[in-house]
Amino acid sequence: MNVKTEQRTTRQAGDKQSSREKILDVATDLFVEHGYTGTPLSAIAAQLDFTKAALYYHFKSKADILSGILSPLLDTIDELLEQAPERFPDAQQRWEFLYNYSQVLLSHSRAVEVLAINSSNTWLPDEIKERIEYHRHRTIELAMLPDMSDEDQVKAIVIMDMLHREIVFTDDRMVVPGMKPERRREIVYDFIREALESTAAGR
């Protein structure tokens, strides 16, 4: 391959990646505004001034676009879960895991916005739904200590619900006027940490 051919190939690959990113950005905006089911492929194409054929060149379906938006988040959660033991032995390690998990959600805020379209996951394609359900069950499991009482298991479930409510499903939560989100998050983190220590002390 000569230099000119290599440069042209590199530029074409870059243009394709740029187009994919534009599609994902526009689709994210439309999904958040109109919902996943309320956004046809034609609306995404029109927003980009693409033909549907050009859209299909990059993504084979709307579900494929959704997967492109969510996969970086879901893949990172998979990696976090793969590194975790079967159960954490103490409150400190549980807290560190939950904190790291929350940071993953915060660092993929656009994907989280799409997931927050509806607290029910019935609108999601089955493959994505199954991954999210596995993440939900596994993170709740890791929020628990071995041989916890039924009462403390309920508390662990509530802790995870609270974490998701604070970071994912933020539209419905009550707010304190004038409080910055960062300060609110500090308070929530302190509450979760204290709750984890409380469940550990009660064993």
XYZ file of N, CA, C and O in Angstrom:
812
model
N 0.856 -1.185 0.000
C 0.000 0.000 0.000
C 0.894 1.238 0.000
O 1.771 1.382 0.848
N 0.676 2.145 -0.997
C 1.497 3.350 -1.023
C 0.980 4.371 -0.025
O -0.084 4.199 0.568
N 1.740 5.481 0.136
C 1.413 6.474 1.154
C 0.065 7.114 0.892
O -0.753 7.272 1.802
N -0.225 7.453 -0.344
C -1.504 8.118 -0.663
C -2.687 7.194 -0.383
O -3.712 7.619 0.142
N -2.533 5.925 -0.757
C -3.620 4.968 -0.510
C -3.844 4.782 0.980
O -4.984 4.738 1.455
N -2.754 4.707 1.749
C -2.863 4.551 3.200
C -3.531 5.760 3.838
O -4.382 5.627 4.709
N -3.158 6.961 3.370
C -3.767 8.180 3.914
C -5.255 8.228 3.602
O -6.068 8.616 4.441
N -5.634 7.827 2.374
C -7.047 7.826 1.983
C -7.835 6.826 2.815
O -8.944 7.122 3.284
N -7.261 5.650 3.049
C -7.923 4.626 3.861
C -8.114 5.102 5.289
O -9.180 4.913 5.889
N -7.083 5.740 5.837
C -7.167 6.271 7.201
C -8.228 7.350 7.304
O -9.007 7.396 8.265
N -8.273 8.235 6.292
C -9.266 9.314 6.299
C -10.676 8.761 6.189
O -11.595 9.219 6.872
N -10.866 7.741 5.343
C -12.190 7.135 5.198
C -12.640 6.479 6.493
O -13.811 6.581 6.882
N -11.707 5.809 7.169
C -12.045 5.179 8.451
C -12.431 6.232 9.475
O -13.372 6.059 10.252
N -11.688 7.357 9.462
C -12.007 8.449 10.384
C -13.357 9.066 10.081
O -14.126 9.389 10.999
N -13.675 9.225 8.788
C -14.972 9.790 8.394
C -16.110 8.872 8.818
O -17.163 9.328 9.275
N -15.896 7.552 8.677
C -16.928 6.588 9.069
C -17.169 6.651 10.571
O -18.314 6.667 11.027
N -16.068 6.718 11.356
C -16.199 6.810 12.804
C -16.892 8.092 13.200
O -17.742 8.106 14.093
N -16.540 9.193 12.534
C -17.170 10.486 12.829
C -18.666 10.440 12.544
O -19.474 10.961 13.318
N -19.042 9.805 11.433
C -20.463 9.693 11.091
C -21.193 8.843 12.120
O -22.321 9.169 12.523
N -20.580 7.752 12.554
C -21.191 6.906 13.585
C -21.428 7.707 14.864
O -22.493 7.622 15.477
N -20.455 8.471 15.269
C -20.578 9.262 16.496
C -21.671 10.321 16.372
O -22.415 10.573 17.318
N -21.762 10.937 15.192
C -22.826 11.922 14.966
C -24.202 11.258 15.066
O -25.130 11.817 15.652
N -24.327 10.087 14.465
C -25.603 9.356 14.526
C -25.959 9.045 15.975
O -27.106 9.244 16.409
N -24.990 8.556 16.747
C -25.250 8.216 18.142
C -25.626 9.452 18.956
O -26.525 9.386 19.796
N -24.958 10.564 18.713
C -25.267 11.804 19.444
C -26.680 12.289 19.142
O -27.443 12.634 20.056
N -27.024 12.315 17.861
C -28.356 12.786 17.462
C -29.432 11.822 17.954
O -30.480 12.250 18.464
N -29.188 10.529 17.823
C -30.164 9.538 18.286
C -30.382 9.657 19.787
O -31.520 9.549 20.264
N -29.308 9.876 20.533
C -29.450 10.058 21.988
C -30.359 11.234 22.297
O -31.272 11.126 23.135
N -30.134 12.364 21.629
C -30.980 13.548 21.848
C -32.446 13.241 21.542
O -33.344 13.619 22.316
N -32.689 12.573 20.432
C -34.069 12.280 20.025
C -34.720 11.247 20.939
O -35.906 11.370 21.280
N -33.961 10.239 21.349
C -34.510 9.235 22.275
C -34.900 9.884 23.598
O -35.959 9.576 24.170
N -34.047 10.765 24.102
C -34.336 11.441 25.373
C -35.558 12.352 25.241
O -36.400 12.418 26.138
N -35.672 13.038 24.109
C -36.779 13.983 23.918
C -38.099 13.306 23.587
O -39.157 13.683 24.116
N -38.050 12.285 22.723
C -39.291 11.691 22.211
C -39.497 10.245 22.646
O -40.545 9.662 22.341
N -38.525 9.663 23.336
C -38.612 8.255 23.696
C -38.051 7.378 22.589
O -37.978 7.794 21.422
N -37.680 6.175 22.959
C -37.117 5.250 21.973
C -38.175 4.842 20.950
O -37.952 4.915 19.748
N -39.341 4.425 21.443
C -40.391 3.977 20.519
C -40.952 5.138 19.704
O -41.487 4.928 18.624
N -40.829 6.361 20.223
C -41.360 7.537 19.527
C -40.392 8.154 18.543
O -40.685 9.213 17.970
N -39.253 7.518 18.333
C -38.238 8.044 17.409
C -38.002 7.054 16.284
O -37.271 6.069 16.456
N -38.596 7.275 15.109
C -38.339 6.378 13.978
C -36.963 6.657 13.370
O -36.388 7.737 13.557
N -36.445 5.696 12.660
C -35.160 5.893 11.985
C -35.202 7.075 11.032
O -34.202 7.784 10.855
N -36.348 7.309 10.420
C -36.477 8.426 9.477
C -36.229 9.760 10.169
O -35.672 10.688 9.561
N -36.620 9.881 11.442
C -36.396 11.128 12.184
C -34.907 11.332 12.446
O -34.400 12.463 12.373
N -34.196 10.262 12.756
C -32.744 10.356 12.968
C -32.060 10.754 11.669
O -31.196 11.640 11.647
N -32.452 10.107 10.576
C -31.862 10.419 9.274
C -32.134 11.870 8.876
O -31.233 12.569 8.400
N -33.370 12.329 9.092
C -33.732 13.698 8.717
C -32.935 14.721 9.517
O -32.498 15.742 8.975
N -32.748 14.453 10.813
C -32.005 15.369 11.665
C -30.557 15.518 11.180
O -29.944 16.572 11.318
N -30.018 14.454 10.635
C -28.634 14.443 10.158
C -28.509 14.819 8.687
O -27.392 14.930 8.171
N -29.648 14.965 8.017
C -29.669 15.184 6.573
C -29.037 13.993 5.849
O -28.305 14.161 4.874
N -29.326 12.796 6.377
C -28.874 11.547 5.771
C -30.059 10.905 5.058
O -31.210 11.147 5.403
N -29.752 10.050 4.098
C -30.782 9.148 3.603
C -30.848 7.948 4.561
O -29.903 7.692 5.310
N -31.949 7.226 4.539
C -32.035 6.027 5.384
C -30.988 5.002 4.960
O -30.453 4.267 5.800
N -30.667 4.990 3.651
C -29.640 4.065 3.166
C -28.291 4.401 3.804
O -27.528 3.494 4.180
N -27.998 5.683 3.950
C -26.737 6.097 4.580
C -26.722 5.691 6.048
O -25.678 5.300 6.587
N -27.887 5.776 6.680
C -27.993 5.370 8.083
C -27.751 3.861 8.221
O -27.030 3.413 9.129
N -28.332 3.085 7.304
C -28.175 1.630 7.342
C -26.735 1.196 7.044
O -26.342 0.084 7.406
N -25.967 2.076 6.409
C -24.569 1.762 6.157
C -23.802 1.634 7.470
O -22.868 0.835 7.590
N -24.209 2.418 8.467
C -23.521 2.440 9.749
C -24.199 1.551 10.800
O -23.518 0.967 11.643
N -25.530 1.483 10.758
C -26.287 0.710 11.747
C -27.394 -0.046 11.037
O -28.123 0.519 10.229
N -27.556 -1.310 11.393
C -28.516 -2.144 10.671
C -29.954 -1.946 11.139
O -30.886 -2.366 10.463
N -30.138 -1.303 12.314
C -31.486 -1.123 12.858
C -31.456 -0.070 13.962
O -30.379 0.358 14.411
N -32.631 0.315 14.415
C -32.709 1.252 15.541
C -32.165 0.605 16.810
O -31.509 1.268 17.627
N -32.421 -0.682 16.977
C -31.886 -1.394 18.138
C -30.358 -1.398 18.120
O -29.710 -1.339 19.168
N -29.786 -1.450 16.922
C -28.330 -1.418 16.783
C -27.785 -0.050 17.207
O -26.712 0.039 17.822
N -28.513 1.008 16.902
C -28.117 2.348 17.349
C -28.193 2.432 18.870
O -27.278 2.947 19.527
N -29.279 1.924 19.440
C -29.423 1.932 20.897
C -28.282 1.157 21.549
O -27.718 1.598 22.559
N -27.931 0.037 20.956
C -26.815 -0.751 21.481
C -25.520 0.049 21.417
O -24.697 -0.006 22.350
N -25.331 0.809 20.349
C -24.138 1.645 20.227
C -24.068 2.712 21.303
O -22.981 3.080 21.760
N -25.226 3.215 21.724
C -25.278 4.225 22.791
C -24.994 3.600 24.151
O -24.238 4.144 24.959
N -25.588 2.432 24.407
C -25.546 1.832 25.749
C -24.361 0.904 25.982
O -23.951 0.713 27.134
N -23.804 0.328 24.933
C -22.771 -0.698 25.112
C -21.544 -0.224 25.896
O -21.032 -0.973 26.740
N -21.020 0.984 25.659
C -19.865 1.405 26.465
C -20.160 1.396 27.967
O -19.314 0.976 28.764
N -21.357 1.819 28.358
C -21.754 1.773 29.766
C -21.887 0.330 30.239
O -21.322 -0.055 31.276
N -22.622 -0.480 29.501
C -22.872 -1.859 29.924
C -21.582 -2.672 29.945
O -21.385 -3.515 30.830
N -20.687 -2.422 28.992
C -19.407 -3.134 28.970
C -18.565 -2.781 30.192
O -17.900 -3.652 30.773
N -18.582 -1.511 30.576
C -17.795 -1.079 31.736
C -18.353 -1.687 33.022
O -17.594 -2.091 33.915
N -19.688 -1.768 33.124
C -20.285 -2.422 34.294
C -19.923 -3.908 34.313
O -19.619 -4.471 35.370
N -19.935 -4.544 33.134
C -19.513 -5.950 33.060
C -18.102 -6.126 33.617
O -17.836 -7.059 34.385
N -17.204 -5.235 33.235
C -15.815 -5.321 33.699
C -15.744 -5.153 35.211
O -15.000 -5.875 35.892
N -16.518 -4.210 35.738
C -16.532 -3.985 37.183
C -17.029 -5.222 37.921
O -16.464 -5.624 38.948
N -18.083 -5.844 37.401
C -18.644 -7.033 38.041
C -17.707 -8.236 37.932
O -17.633 -9.061 38.840
N -17.001 -8.332 36.814
C -16.059 -9.453 36.640
C -14.916 -9.379 37.658
O -14.362 -10.403 38.059
N -14.562 -8.169 38.065
C -13.462 -7.984 39.018
C -13.902 -8.220 40.465
O -13.056 -8.364 41.352
N -15.201 -8.267 40.681
C -15.719 -8.409 42.048
C -15.690 -9.871 42.489
O -15.838 -10.780 41.669
N -15.527 -10.108 43.796
C -15.623 -11.477 44.314
C -17.085 -11.913 44.346
O -17.985 -11.130 43.998
N -17.316 -13.146 44.771
C -18.704 -13.613 44.870
C -19.494 -12.731 45.825
O -20.627 -12.357 45.548
N -18.916 -12.396 46.963
C -19.493 -11.448 47.924
C -18.354 -10.670 48.578
O -17.245 -11.191 48.713
N -18.654 -9.445 48.992
C -17.673 -8.666 49.744
C -17.782 -9.015 51.227
O -18.900 -9.147 51.750
N -16.656 -9.110 51.934
C -16.701 -9.568 53.326
C -17.034 -8.496 54.349
O -17.355 -8.814 55.487
N -16.966 -7.218 53.964
C -17.205 -6.175 54.966
C -17.830 -4.939 54.334
O -17.913 -4.811 53.104
N -18.261 -4.019 55.194
C -18.970 -2.816 54.748
C -18.066 -1.912 53.911
O -18.527 -1.292 52.941
N -16.793 -1.814 54.255
C -15.874 -0.930 53.541
C -15.728 -1.350 52.082
O -15.787 -0.508 51.170
N -15.559 -2.626 51.858
C -15.412 -3.099 50.479
C -16.717 -2.972 49.698
O -16.713 -2.696 48.499
N -17.825 -3.187 50.380
C -19.127 -2.963 49.722
C -19.259 -1.506 49.329
O -19.719 -1.191 48.221
N -18.868 -0.609 50.213
C -18.954 0.821 49.925
C -18.072 1.187 48.738
O -18.494 1.923 47.837
N -16.838 0.681 48.706
C -15.924 0.987 47.610
C -16.495 0.511 46.269
O -16.393 1.208 45.255
N -17.114 -0.668 46.291
C -17.730 -1.171 45.066
C -18.874 -0.269 44.629
O -18.965 0.111 43.450
N -19.773 0.085 45.544
C -20.923 0.920 45.190
C -20.478 2.303 44.722
O -21.068 2.867 43.792
N -19.445 2.825 45.345
C -18.916 4.133 44.909
C -18.375 4.022 43.479
O -18.676 4.860 42.622
N -17.579 2.997 43.217
C -17.033 2.813 41.869
C -18.140 2.594 40.840
O -18.066 3.102 39.714
N -19.151 1.858 41.238
C -20.303 1.635 40.355
C -20.999 2.957 40.042
O -21.339 3.237 38.880
N -21.179 3.788 41.048
C -21.828 5.096 40.824
C -20.987 5.967 39.904
O -21.526 6.709 39.079
N -19.660 5.884 40.016
C -18.786 6.667 39.154
C -18.873 6.210 37.698
O -18.765 7.019 36.773
N -19.065 4.916 37.499
C -19.272 4.407 36.140
C -20.539 5.026 35.549
O -20.550 5.501 34.403
N -21.614 5.042 36.324
C -22.868 5.634 35.838
C -22.693 7.108 35.529
O -23.154 7.603 34.489
N -22.011 7.829 36.406
C -21.817 9.272 36.211
C -20.927 9.574 35.004
O -21.110 10.590 34.332
N -19.976 8.687 34.724
C -19.054 8.929 33.610
C -19.667 8.570 32.259
O -19.073 8.854 31.215
N -20.839 7.930 32.274
C -21.562 7.612 31.035
C -22.942 8.270 31.094
O -23.970 7.629 30.914
N -22.926 9.561 31.344
C -24.177 10.271 31.633
C -25.159 10.270 30.458
O -26.373 10.243 30.665
N -24.655 10.274 29.218
C -25.565 10.295 28.073
C -26.315 8.968 27.950
O -27.518 8.946 27.684
N -25.597 7.868 28.153
C -26.260 6.560 28.121
C -27.264 6.452 29.260
O -28.368 5.920 29.088
N -26.899 6.977 30.426
C -27.795 6.961 31.582
C -29.058 7.770 31.289
O -30.161 7.379 31.675
N -28.907 8.887 30.577
C -30.081 9.693 30.189
C -31.059 8.865 29.373
O -32.276 8.964 29.536
N -30.528 8.049 28.480
C -31.394 7.215 27.641
C -32.092 6.157 28.494
O -33.294 5.915 28.354
N -31.359 5.536 29.409
C -31.970 4.538 30.289
C -33.050 5.146 31.166
O -33.995 4.467 31.566
N -32.910 6.434 31.468
C -33.867 7.103 32.349
C -35.134 7.541 31.632
O -36.024 8.130 32.251
N -35.243 7.248 30.345
C -36.458 7.596 29.596
C -37.685 7.056 30.312
O -38.725 7.701 30.415
N -37.550 5.831 30.806
C -38.668 5.175 31.482
C -38.088 4.212 32.513
O -37.192 3.438 32.189
N -38.585 4.289 33.744
C -38.063 3.409 34.797
C -38.381 1.939 34.522
O -37.708 1.051 35.032
N -39.400 1.679 33.703
C -39.676 0.313 33.262
C -38.746 -0.011 32.098
O -38.485 0.835 31.242
N -38.216 -1.227 32.065
C -37.318 -1.587 30.964
C -38.024 -2.382 29.873
O -37.374 -3.001 29.031
N -39.345 -2.362 29.863
C -40.103 -3.152 28.886
C -39.871 -2.672 27.460
O -40.080 -3.433 26.513
N -39.436 -1.426 27.282
C -39.237 -0.873 25.942
C -37.898 -1.286 25.337
O -37.654 -1.108 24.140
N -37.030 -1.857 26.158
C -35.691 -2.204 25.688
C -35.701 -3.500 24.869
O -36.461 -4.423 25.170
N -34.848 -3.602 23.855
C -34.685 -4.886 23.153
C -34.240 -5.966 24.138
O -33.550 -5.678 25.118
N -34.615 -7.210 23.868
C -34.404 -8.301 24.833
C -32.942 -8.460 25.248
O -32.646 -8.682 26.424
N -32.013 -8.364 24.298
C -30.596 -8.577 24.626
C -30.107 -7.546 25.634
O -29.415 -7.877 26.607
N -30.473 -6.281 25.428
C -30.060 -5.214 26.347
C -30.788 -5.369 27.680
O -30.196 -5.204 28.750
N -32.058 -5.711 27.613
C -32.853 -5.902 28.835
C -32.240 -6.977 29.723
O -32.150 -6.815 30.945
N -31.818 -8.074 29.109
C -31.223 -9.178 29.880
C -29.925 -8.753 30.554
O -29.658 -9.115 31.702
N -29.117 -7.958 29.852
C -27.863 -7.483 30.453
C -28.146 -6.571 31.644
O -27.504 -6.701 32.696
N -29.099 -5.691 31.494
C -29.416 -4.745 32.570
C -30.009 -5.476 33.765
O -29.703 -5.162 34.923
N -30.848 -6.479 33.513
C -31.413 -7.260 34.610
C -30.320 -8.006 35.371
O -30.340 -8.083 36.598
N -29.359 -8.550 34.632
C -28.241 -9.226 35.290
C -27.456 -8.228 36.145
O -27.115 -8.533 37.298
N -27.180 -7.046 35.598
C -26.458 -6.022 36.362
C -27.223 -5.654 37.630
O -26.628 -5.495 38.705
N -28.532 -5.510 37.508
C -29.344 -5.109 38.651
C -29.275 -6.165 39.763
O -29.042 -5.847 40.929
N -29.476 -7.411 39.381
C -29.462 -8.490 40.383
C -28.078 -8.665 41.002
O -27.943 -8.863 42.205
N -27.052 -8.570 40.171
C -25.690 -8.797 40.676
C -25.224 -7.656 41.583
O -24.567 -7.906 42.604
N -25.553 -6.407 41.235
C -25.139 -5.285 42.092
C -25.872 -5.333 43.434
O -25.282 -5.032 44.474
N -27.138 -5.727 43.423
C -27.863 -5.883 44.690
C -27.231 -6.989 45.517
O -27.044 -6.849 46.735
N -26.861 -8.082 44.872
C -26.210 -9.198 45.558
C -24.908 -8.733 46.225
O -24.612 -9.086 47.372
N -24.142 -7.913 45.510
C -22.864 -7.437 46.032
C -23.033 -6.372 47.116
O -22.095 -6.080 47.861
N -24.227 -5.786 47.194
C -24.507 -4.833 48.273
C -24.820 -5.547 49.580
O -24.920 -4.918 50.633
N -24.965 -6.864 49.513
C -25.306 -7.656 50.698
C -24.084 -8.393 51.235
O -23.170 -8.743 50.483
N -24.092 -8.638 52.524
C -23.088 -9.490 53.153
C -23.607 -10.922 53.212
O -24.823 -11.147 53.202
N -22.702 -11.909 53.262
C -23.165 -13.299 53.394
C -24.006 -13.484 54.665
O -23.720 -12.874 55.699
N -25.035 -14.278 54.576
C -25.865 -14.642 55.735
C -26.552 -13.447 56.385
O -26.763 -13.420 57.606
N -26.898 -12.464 55.604
C -27.638 -11.313 56.132
C -29.039 -11.724 56.544
O -29.642 -12.618 55.938
N -29.576 -11.040 57.530
C -30.971 -11.252 57.903
C -31.879 -10.735 56.796
O -31.456 -9.941 55.950
N -33.121 -11.180 56.800
C -34.088 -10.688 55.811
C -34.212 -9.171 55.887
O -34.295 -8.485 54.863
N -34.217 -8.641 57.100
C -34.353 -7.199 57.290
C -33.189 -6.442 56.640
O -33.399 -5.443 55.940
N -31.976 -6.934 56.844
C -30.814 -6.256 56.280
C -30.730 -6.435 54.762
O -30.206 -5.569 54.057
N -31.262 -7.548 54.253
C -31.319 -7.716 52.800
C -32.236 -6.669 52.170
O -31.927 -6.104 51.120
N -33.358 -6.407 52.846
C -34.269 -5.362 52.367
C -33.559 -4.014 52.368
O -33.678 -3.221 51.425
N -32.795 -3.748 53.417
C -32.060 -2.477 53.505
C -31.053 -2.350 52.353
O -30.887 -1.278 51.775
N -30.390 -3.451 52.015
C -29.425 -3.424 50.909
C -30.123 -3.131 49.579
O -29.606 -2.382 48.742
N -31.304 -3.712 49.387
C -32.080 -3.446 48.172
C -32.479 -1.980 48.105
O -32.382 -1.335 47.050
N -32.894 -1.424 49.235
C -33.286 -0.010 49.290
C -32.087 0.886 48.984
O -32.218 1.914 48.303
N -30.915 0.510 49.476
C -29.706 1.281 49.200
C -29.447 1.354 47.690
O -29.144 2.419 47.145
N -29.571 0.224 46.996
C -29.351 0.222 45.553
C -30.418 1.020 44.826
O -30.125 1.737 43.867
N -31.669 0.904 45.283
C -32.742 1.712 44.690
C -32.439 3.195 44.850
O -32.647 3.996 43.929
N -31.949 3.580 46.021
C -31.605 4.974 46.289
C -30.484 5.451 45.369
O -30.547 6.545 44.798
N -29.476 4.611 45.209
C -28.352 4.974 44.351
C -28.813 5.199 42.912
O -28.429 6.193 42.269
N -29.663 4.315 42.410
C -30.166 4.475 41.050
C -31.077 5.696 40.937
O -31.046 6.402 39.926
N -31.860 5.938 41.949
C -32.751 7.100 41.933
C -31.952 8.403 41.888
O -32.322 9.347 41.199
N -30.846 8.423 42.595
C -30.034 9.637 42.654
C -29.254 9.890 41.368
O -29.002 11.035 41.013
N -28.869 8.827 40.668
C -27.983 9.005 39.524
C -28.677 8.776 38.193
O -28.363 9.423 37.198
N -29.647 7.866 38.153
C -30.296 7.535 36.881
C -31.651 8.229 36.750
O -31.855 9.049 35.854
N -32.563 7.906 37.639
C -33.936 8.416 37.509
C -34.092 9.689 38.333
O -34.778 9.724 39.356
N -33.438 10.747 37.858
C -33.346 11.977 38.644
C -34.549 12.915 38.476
O -34.753 13.799 39.301
N -35.327 12.734 37.440
C -36.399 13.692 37.156
C -37.483 13.706 38.226
O -38.089 14.743 38.489
N -37.747 12.555 38.842
C -38.877 12.448 39.773
C -38.502 12.732 41.230
O -39.363 12.711 42.104
N -37.258 12.974 41.507
C -36.845 13.114 42.901
C -37.109 14.529 43.413
O -37.109 15.498 42.656
N -37.350 14.622 44.702
C -37.507 15.925 45.346
C -36.141 16.575 45.507
O -35.135 15.882 45.720
N -36.093 17.889 45.393
C -34.823 18.596 45.526
C -34.927 19.664 46.608
O -36.017 20.140 46.931
N -33.775 20.010 47.173
C -33.692 21.103 48.141
C -33.303 22.352 47.365
O -32.233 22.381 46.744
N -34.143 23.381 47.354
C -33.841 24.587 46.570
C -32.471 25.157 46.917
O -32.105 25.287 48.082
N -31.708 25.435 45.869
C -30.411 26.075 46.059
C -29.259 25.121 46.327
O -28.101 25.542 46.318
N -29.549 23.855 46.572
C -28.464 22.909 46.857
C -27.847 22.422 45.548
O -28.543 21.995 44.636
N -26.528 22.468 45.489
C -25.822 22.002 44.304
C -25.863 20.472 44.232
O -25.828 19.793 45.267
N -25.917 19.921 43.024
C -25.960 18.455 42.880
C -24.791 17.760 43.563
O -24.958 16.666 44.110
N -23.612 18.378 43.522
C -22.439 17.759 44.137
C -22.617 17.617 45.644
O -22.238 16.591 46.231
N -23.204 18.641 46.285
C -23.439 18.585 47.724
C -24.501 17.540 48.055
O -24.356 16.781 49.021
N -25.532 17.474 47.238
C -26.575 16.459 47.446
C -25.966 15.060 47.360
O -26.262 14.188 48.177
N -25.073 14.869 46.371
C -24.464 13.561 46.201
C -23.601 13.199 47.404
O -23.571 12.046 47.830
N -22.896 14.164 47.957
C -22.089 13.914 49.161
C -22.965 13.407 50.305
O -22.600 12.461 51.017
N -24.119 14.044 50.484
C -25.035 13.659 51.562
C -25.555 12.242 51.330
O -25.625 11.420 52.260
N -25.910 11.949 50.087
C -26.418 10.614 49.752
C -25.338 9.567 49.983
O -25.598 8.493 50.558
N -24.130 9.856 49.547
C -23.022 8.917 49.762
C -22.805 8.658 51.256
O -22.583 7.514 51.673
N -22.829 9.712 52.056
C -22.650 9.547 53.505
C -23.755 8.675 54.090
O -23.502 7.800 54.936
N -24.974 8.895 53.620
C -26.122 8.119 54.113
C -25.961 6.640 53.752
O -26.184 5.746 54.583
N -25.554 6.377 52.502
C -25.385 5.000 52.051
C -24.269 4.313 52.841
O -24.411 3.164 53.276
N -23.183 5.034 53.041
C -22.060 4.446 53.779
C -22.462 4.103 55.220
O -22.143 3.031 55.737
N -23.186 5.010 55.845
C -23.653 4.756 57.218
C -24.607 3.572 57.257
O -24.566 2.750 58.186
N -25.468 3.484 56.238
C -26.426 2.363 56.187
C -25.700 1.034 56.010
O -26.056 0.025 56.623
N -24.655 1.017 55.179
C -23.876 -0.203 54.986
C -23.192 -0.626 56.290
O -23.176 -1.801 56.652
N -22.636 0.345 56.999
C -21.974 0.049 58.273
C -22.975 -0.440 59.309
O -22.688 -1.329 60.108
N -24.183 0.126 59.267
C -25.225 -0.268 60.202
C -25.658 -1.714 59.991
O -25.816 -2.481 60.934
N -25.809 -2.102 58.727
C -26.209 -3.486 58.438
C -25.107 -4.458 58.828
O -25.358 -5.584 59.249
N -23.843 -4.009 58.654
C -22.725 -4.880 59.019
C -22.634 -5.040 60.536
O -22.403 -6.134 61.052
N -22.885 -3.935 61.265
C -22.802 -3.981 62.733
C -23.924 -4.799 63.335
O -23.783 -5.360 64.423
N -25.049 -4.876 62.624
C -26.207 -5.584 63.179
C -26.162 -7.085 62.993
O -27.083 -7.795 63.420
N -25.122 -7.609 62.372
C -25.049 -9.058 62.106
C -24.698 -9.825 63.378
O -23.955 -9.362 64.209
